[in-house]
Amino acid sequence: MSRRLREAATLLPTAGMEICRLGVLAGLFFVIPENTPPPMAALSLSLLASLVLTRFFRRIRRRRITEFLASGAGFLYALCRILRSAPDLPFAAASGLPGWWAALGGFREMADSYHFFMLTAWSLAFWLRGFFIGRSPVDHPVTSVRFDGGLGILFFVFFIRMAVNVPDPRGLPLTVAYFLFGILALYLSKGLHRDAAFSASRSALGVLPPFIAGFLILGAAFHILYPVFARSAVGLYRTLRSGAAPLGPWIVRILRFLFGFGFARVSEGAMGPPAGGEALIPELREPGPLASLLEKILTWTVFGVLGLVALGLAGWVLYRLFRRLAARADGDGGLPGLGEFLARWFRGLLKALGSLVSGAGRFLGRILLRRKTAGRGEGAEGFAELCRWGRLSGLGRRKSETPGEYGGRLARNFPAAGEDILLLARLAEEEFYGERELPPGLRSRGRRARRGLRNPALLPARLAARFRPRP
């Protein structure tokens, strides 16, 4: 198996492992609005499509903007398919841009908006994970880091679900699938460099049971000890709160000073109206026309300067983004362009089709030849095999030799098989020159003679004749 096929075989279980851990994590965000779980089939296809597209662009010379536009178009298409597969959203019957726009404005509840936002965010997360998996190198250390990170995510999600007491119906199947994909990805990534000692001493099935047993033991231990952890956390919180109680007034004063809550405050005695009944709030005066004009000038100046700065920053960012996308992708040296890649692929396809057609033609030709010579032509077939046998033995037939002359020359060089050789030559001459079908007895004798030429005891003489120096 070539290196490219081994990498593809490693990337498939890696993608499955990524789908499982993202699915477990995404299910946690759909608990709040109590909507249906995310459509895992559409999200999984989105990640696989992103992975395949990224690996395709790694094989050709391209500009970043080409890859960016293709990935953007692929993500929009995948997002449309994912939204159509969500039963809680009104996108299933949307057709065309007006239909999608009307469906976007048809959200009646806050839960629908939240569900739409979550689906969009997780669709982008799945697509980006496929993109980064396709861009990353395929080796064992990277796969190990992904597997360890997935274990941390699974433990975190299950702890959160135990705390909120909300089970996940997809959690256990996705976890089991995660371990199956993970062990397979680790095993295949370890075998990328053809480690003979590893391949001989371990197998994917042999590594899988210890990992599953360890996960089940640790999960059971944490599940049993979770009430103890909860009581310990409550006791620790109470202890810290009682110990920090004397510091409360000081913390309040520090926060008021830092955030401005203590400035411009009047004393508690001044909160009531004064003794004379006069108002505490001073009289407000309208600004004059000069002051109003100055205020407008200052306001427009400040907003103008801020607008110019923001416009300059936006232009600079867009320019840098354009330069980045318009440049060649990193590592493009020696890679073909898109047209050259398609031309190579087309030539390879034509070559494969030509090989297939020629092979089929040879196969059909042999079948037709056998049908044509069934029951007859034993002499011709025997003499053709005799010529092939003599050529491999170093004594090919000359163009001017008759079957009898060639058989005599072979019989003189290989006296041990002389009878079989002369018999095959005589049968060929009877069939060629007599133009008649051989009787059954002679055909059976010819088949025995052909089997006699395959005797292994003739190999030393054949090798000596082949490597004998000739004048």
XYZ file of C-alpha atoms in Angstrom:
471
model
C 0.000 0.000 0.000
C 1.379 3.415 -0.932
C 1.983 6.252 1.519
C -1.017 8.198 0.184
C -3.391 5.280 0.739
C -2.020 4.698 4.243
C -2.594 8.363 5.114
C -6.157 8.183 3.760
C -6.779 5.051 5.833
C -5.543 6.927 8.917
C -7.580 10.059 8.223
C -10.910 8.208 8.008
C -10.934 6.915 11.628
C -9.431 10.237 12.729
C -12.424 12.023 11.219
C -14.758 9.533 12.916
C -13.071 10.197 16.251
C -13.449 13.949 15.743
C -17.131 13.584 14.809
C -17.830 11.589 17.977
C -16.199 14.029 20.383
C -17.708 17.076 18.694
C -21.103 15.365 18.752
C -20.887 14.744 22.497
C -19.817 18.341 23.110
C -22.445 19.814 20.768
C -25.241 17.899 22.514
C -24.470 19.834 25.710
C -25.362 23.162 24.074
C -28.781 21.920 22.933
C -29.932 21.148 26.481
C -30.852 24.768 27.324
C -33.692 25.373 24.828
C -34.806 21.719 25.094
C -34.732 21.346 21.313
C -34.059 18.188 19.407
C -30.392 17.086 19.243
C -28.274 18.374 16.361
C -28.445 16.414 13.070
C -25.300 14.308 13.385
C -25.555 12.775 9.909
C -25.481 16.154 8.139
C -22.755 17.501 10.445
C -20.624 14.388 9.884
C -20.929 14.702 6.112
C -19.952 18.363 6.427
C -16.736 17.479 8.285
C -15.868 14.736 5.792
C -16.534 17.051 2.839
C -14.276 19.720 4.335
C -11.543 17.133 4.943
C -11.709 15.779 1.380
C -11.746 19.282 -0.121
C -8.730 20.349 1.927
C -6.748 17.245 1.026
C -7.590 17.838 -2.646
C -6.228 21.398 -2.536
C -3.036 20.163 -0.858
C -2.207 18.173 -3.993
C -2.282 21.083 -6.445
C -0.628 24.467 -6.779
C -3.194 27.140 -5.975
C -3.710 30.557 -4.502
C -5.156 30.980 -1.058
C -8.132 32.907 -2.367
C -9.114 29.914 -4.537
C -9.104 27.622 -1.530
C -10.912 30.236 0.560
C -13.702 30.698 -1.990
C -14.127 26.970 -2.520
C -14.234 26.317 1.231
C -16.702 29.167 1.728
C -19.006 27.860 -0.992
C -18.782 24.341 0.424
C -19.597 25.547 3.927
C -22.643 27.510 2.728
C -23.955 24.465 0.897
C -23.345 22.241 3.930
C -25.051 24.791 6.206
C -28.128 24.819 3.953
C -28.336 21.030 4.084
C -27.926 21.019 7.870
C -30.633 23.654 8.384
C -32.972 21.745 6.080
C -32.497 18.611 8.188
C -33.463 20.412 11.450
C -37.161 19.618 12.193
C -37.578 22.492 14.675
C -36.709 25.197 12.143
C -38.813 26.352 9.157
C -36.129 25.689 6.527
C -37.265 22.310 5.228
C -39.719 23.822 2.726
C -37.670 26.941 1.896
C -36.874 27.327 -1.798
C -34.819 30.110 -3.309
C -33.506 33.216 -1.640
C -36.977 34.686 -0.855
C -38.007 31.436 0.848
C -34.883 31.380 2.995
C -35.294 35.050 3.863
C -38.918 34.466 4.891
C -37.866 31.453 6.990
C -35.217 33.568 8.737
C -37.857 36.162 9.625
C -40.367 33.547 10.748
C -38.845 32.787 14.157
C -41.610 33.181 16.737
C -39.750 32.272 19.902
C -36.361 32.971 21.386
C -35.655 29.233 21.438
C -35.862 29.095 17.627
C -33.308 31.891 17.302
C -31.022 30.154 19.775
C -31.383 26.853 17.925
C -30.548 28.540 14.611
C -27.503 30.239 16.132
C -26.285 26.975 17.674
C -26.707 25.037 14.430
C -24.813 27.687 12.492
C -22.010 27.826 15.061
C -21.598 24.044 15.239
C -21.789 23.690 11.465
C -18.869 26.111 11.253
C -17.044 24.181 14.003
C -17.446 20.854 12.178
C -16.349 22.394 8.868
C -13.297 24.042 10.421
C -12.291 20.838 12.195
C -12.355 18.996 8.873
C -10.278 21.809 7.345
C -7.640 21.716 10.095
C -7.462 17.907 10.086
C -6.849 18.016 6.339
C -4.144 20.677 6.732
C -2.342 18.995 9.645
C 0.361 16.367 9.096
C -0.729 12.761 9.356
C 1.488 11.144 11.997
C 1.275 9.385 15.350
C 2.041 12.311 17.734
C -0.724 14.496 16.257
C -3.218 11.629 16.414
C -2.248 10.925 20.036
C -2.826 14.561 21.008
C -6.263 14.486 19.358
C -7.152 11.268 21.180
C -6.058 12.629 24.576
C -7.937 15.901 23.984
C -11.061 13.936 23.097
C -10.834 12.001 26.374
C -10.698 15.286 28.306
C -13.740 16.596 26.423
C -15.722 13.419 27.133
C -14.959 13.522 30.868
C -15.822 17.233 31.042
C -19.159 16.803 29.261
C -20.203 13.836 31.375
C -19.320 15.699 34.597
C -21.447 18.648 33.488
C -24.348 16.358 32.660
C -24.081 14.634 36.034
C -24.140 18.037 37.706
C -27.287 19.202 35.871
C -28.772 15.681 36.029
C -29.616 15.601 32.296
C -28.716 12.330 30.517
C -27.492 12.202 26.942
C -29.122 9.435 24.854
C -26.330 9.713 22.284
C -23.508 9.885 24.793
C -22.786 6.191 25.274
C -22.943 5.185 21.553
C -20.746 8.121 20.565
C -18.263 7.287 23.343
C -18.017 3.656 22.258
C -17.592 4.762 18.640
C -14.955 7.289 19.757
C -12.859 4.543 21.332
C -13.205 2.286 18.303
C -12.211 5.048 15.876
C -9.491 6.326 18.216
C -7.748 2.990 18.686
C -7.915 2.303 14.955
C -6.497 5.765 14.149
C -3.673 5.336 16.686
C -2.791 1.914 15.321
C -2.802 3.038 11.670
C -0.832 6.212 12.417
C 1.784 4.140 14.248
C 2.101 1.903 11.201
C 2.613 4.794 8.773
C 6.393 4.444 9.042
C 6.268 0.641 8.589
C 7.413 -0.167 12.119
C 7.891 -3.923 11.734
C 8.380 -4.547 15.466
C 5.154 -2.711 16.321
C 3.145 -4.458 13.600
C 4.418 -7.868 14.709
C 3.813 -7.352 18.437
C 0.492 -5.488 18.485
C -2.814 -5.343 16.695
C -5.747 -2.945 16.802
C -7.949 -5.569 18.460
C -5.278 -6.254 21.063
C -4.980 -2.577 22.043
C -8.732 -1.909 22.200
C -9.783 -3.981 25.291
C -7.279 -2.363 27.752
C -8.399 1.136 26.768
C -12.090 0.306 27.096
C -11.521 -1.427 30.441
C -9.544 1.539 31.786
C -12.200 4.008 30.669
C -14.993 1.967 32.266
C -13.074 1.603 35.538
C -12.274 5.331 35.742
C -15.838 6.292 34.797
C -17.295 3.995 37.443
C -14.899 5.358 40.064
C -15.787 8.981 39.328
C -19.499 8.138 39.250
C -19.277 6.500 42.676
C -17.111 9.255 44.196
C -19.116 12.152 42.703
C -21.317 12.662 45.864
C -18.158 12.810 47.985
C -16.684 15.445 45.658
C -19.918 17.465 45.798
C -20.028 17.471 49.621
C -16.344 18.418 49.763
C -16.911 21.332 47.360
C -19.854 22.627 49.450
C -17.826 22.437 52.657
C -14.871 24.216 51.041
C -17.136 27.004 49.757
C -18.667 27.563 53.188
C -15.250 27.666 54.810
C -13.955 30.235 52.328
C -17.073 32.388 52.681
C -16.889 32.428 56.487
C -13.164 33.204 56.374
C -13.635 36.078 53.904
C -16.620 37.641 55.777
C -14.493 40.204 57.746
C -12.962 41.387 54.468
C -16.344 42.178 52.910
C -16.512 45.920 53.766
C -12.927 46.469 52.597
C -13.618 44.685 49.295
C -16.748 46.836 48.779
C -14.804 50.057 49.374
C -12.015 48.985 47.018
C -14.505 48.153 44.273
C -16.336 51.456 44.739
C -13.083 53.320 44.451
C -11.946 51.412 41.336
C -15.239 51.660 39.440
C -16.304 55.144 40.551
C -19.221 54.266 42.792
C -17.930 56.333 45.699
C -17.376 59.667 43.873
C -19.700 62.680 44.053
C -21.774 61.153 46.836
C -23.557 63.291 49.389
C -23.582 62.428 53.025
C -26.468 60.539 54.562
C -27.645 63.664 56.433
C -27.895 65.627 53.215
C -30.234 63.139 51.527
C -33.358 64.850 52.899
C -34.596 68.327 51.877
C -32.904 71.335 53.572
C -34.461 73.033 56.562
C -35.580 76.101 54.653
C -37.417 73.984 52.092
C -35.122 75.102 49.251
C -34.340 72.715 46.469
C -31.013 70.867 46.570
C -30.687 70.711 42.747
C -29.189 73.901 41.294
C -30.945 75.773 38.535
C -29.986 74.680 35.022
C -29.155 77.289 32.378
C -29.429 76.850 28.613
C -26.084 77.238 26.761
C -25.669 80.205 24.457
C -25.425 79.951 20.611
C -21.608 80.168 20.662
C -21.356 77.332 23.157
C -23.785 75.205 21.140
C -21.772 75.818 17.968
C -18.532 74.934 19.748
C -20.138 71.755 21.102
C -21.229 70.698 17.617
C -17.791 71.443 16.147
C -16.056 69.393 18.827
C -18.546 66.533 18.443
C -18.189 66.354 14.665
C -14.394 66.664 14.923
C -14.130 63.782 17.384
C -16.472 61.554 15.383
C -14.726 62.499 12.124
C -11.291 61.626 13.491
C -12.588 58.344 14.919
C -14.308 57.547 11.597
C -11.132 58.243 9.597
C -9.098 56.067 11.962
C -11.660 53.244 11.719
C -11.807 53.577 7.926
C -8.013 53.484 7.682
C -7.806 50.414 9.908
C -10.526 48.657 7.884
C -8.752 49.454 4.623
C -5.428 48.233 5.980
C -7.009 44.974 7.223
C -8.753 44.410 3.880
C -5.525 45.101 1.990
C -3.556 42.663 4.145
C -6.319 40.081 3.794
C -6.303 40.477 0.012
C -2.495 40.150 -0.095
C -2.728 37.066 2.080
C -5.431 35.393 0.008
C -3.931 36.342 -3.342
C -0.530 34.863 -2.486
C 0.484 31.313 -3.230
C -0.284 28.791 -0.551
C 2.626 27.626 1.591
C 4.397 24.493 0.419
C 3.365 24.799 -3.223
C 6.800 24.032 -4.617
C 6.645 21.269 -7.185
C 2.876 20.879 -7.027
C 0.851 21.000 -10.257
C -1.743 23.661 -10.944
C -5.423 22.901 -11.163
C -5.402 22.525 -14.961
C -2.283 20.362 -14.911
C -3.704 18.262 -12.092
C -6.944 17.658 -14.013
C -4.945 16.849 -17.165
C -2.847 14.305 -15.242
C -5.961 12.798 -13.732
C -7.592 12.564 -17.172
C -4.500 10.945 -18.689
C -4.369 8.459 -15.820
C -8.033 7.677 -16.334
C -7.489 7.095 -20.071
C -4.489 4.890 -19.315
C -6.495 2.838 -16.821
C -9.362 2.486 -19.296
C -6.918 1.465 -22.025
C -5.369 -1.170 -19.759
C -8.822 -2.434 -18.866
C -9.911 -2.636 -22.524
C -6.689 -4.348 -23.608
C -6.932 -6.838 -20.742
C -10.539 -7.568 -21.599
C -9.553 -7.992 -25.261
C -6.799 -10.445 -24.377
C -9.149 -12.370 -22.127
C -11.859 -12.552 -24.784
C -9.264 -13.493 -27.385
C -8.094 -16.435 -25.311
C -11.685 -17.552 -24.774
C -12.449 -17.309 -28.517
C -9.207 -19.088 -29.424
C -10.005 -21.897 -27.026
C -13.498 -22.186 -28.475
C -12.100 -22.145 -31.994
C -9.529 -24.843 -31.290
C -11.732 -26.956 -29.007
C -11.370 -30.596 -30.153
C -8.871 -29.649 -32.858
C -5.600 -27.777 -33.208
C -3.828 -29.849 -30.550
C -0.773 -30.019 -32.767
C -0.661 -26.240 -33.179
C -1.040 -25.631 -29.481
C 1.563 -28.251 -28.635
C 4.071 -26.849 -31.110
C 3.471 -23.281 -29.812
C 4.221 -24.507 -26.293
C 7.295 -26.339 -27.603
C 8.557 -23.110 -29.212
C 7.984 -21.210 -25.983
C 9.788 -23.964 -24.046
C 12.746 -23.898 -26.399
C 12.983 -20.095 -26.359
C 13.103 -20.046 -22.548
C 15.778 -22.749 -22.710
C 17.983 -20.611 -24.925
C 17.208 -22.319 -28.238
C 14.672 -20.254 -30.140
C 13.228 -21.370 -33.455
C 14.712 -19.957 -36.637
C 12.364 -18.578 -39.271
C 13.595 -21.007 -41.907
C 13.114 -24.139 -39.765
C 10.236 -26.503 -40.233
C 8.621 -28.065 -37.139
C 10.529 -31.310 -37.777
C 13.929 -29.562 -38.126
C 13.347 -27.505 -35.013
C 12.198 -30.561 -33.055
C 15.304 -32.496 -34.145
C 17.616 -29.682 -33.005
C 15.904 -29.535 -29.628
C 16.018 -33.340 -29.272
C 19.782 -33.348 -29.889
C 20.327 -30.744 -27.161
C 17.879 -32.336 -24.690
C 18.045 -36.091 -25.219
C 16.144 -36.754 -21.969
C 13.027 -35.162 -23.485
C 13.742 -36.163 -27.059
C 10.734 -38.465 -27.473
C 8.268 -35.827 -26.252
C 9.846 -33.122 -28.430
C 9.821 -35.244 -31.590
C 6.232 -36.337 -30.933
C 5.028 -32.729 -30.637
C 6.880 -31.766 -33.823
C 5.400 -34.747 -35.724
C 1.858 -33.938 -34.547
C 2.269 -30.305 -35.666
C 3.447 -31.390 -39.123
C 0.572 -33.872 -39.501
C -1.908 -31.159 -38.604
C -0.236 -28.413 -40.707
C 0.590 -30.388 -43.857
C -2.091 -33.047 -43.653
C -4.813 -30.464 -42.906
C -6.776 -32.942 -40.883
C -7.926 -33.261 -37.290
C -5.821 -35.466 -35.042
C -7.475 -38.597 -33.677
C -8.247 -38.764 -29.951
C -5.387 -41.150 -29.246
C -2.773 -38.790 -30.726
C -4.300 -35.790 -28.919
C -3.986 -37.568 -25.572
C -0.382 -38.551 -26.390
C 0.336 -34.893 -27.266
C -1.048 -33.704 -23.905
C 1.159 -36.245 -22.087
C 4.178 -35.014 -24.066
C 3.427 -31.409 -23.082
C 3.251 -32.449 -19.425
C 6.569 -34.233 -19.841
C 8.251 -30.992 -20.917
C 7.295 -29.478 -17.530
C 9.306 -32.076 -15.618
C 11.527 -30.270 -13.023
C 14.327 -32.749 -13.732
C 14.922 -30.951 -17.048
C 15.729 -27.604 -15.371
C 19.528 -28.146 -14.977
C 19.922 -29.030 -18.638
C 17.733 -26.096 -19.685
C 19.747 -23.663 -17.533
C 23.032 -25.029 -18.894
C 21.765 -24.620 -22.447
C 20.550 -21.119 -21.787
C 23.800 -19.830 -20.271
C 26.168 -21.815 -22.523
C 28.475 -19.525 -24.515
C 27.708 -19.671 -28.215
C 29.926 -18.861 -31.230
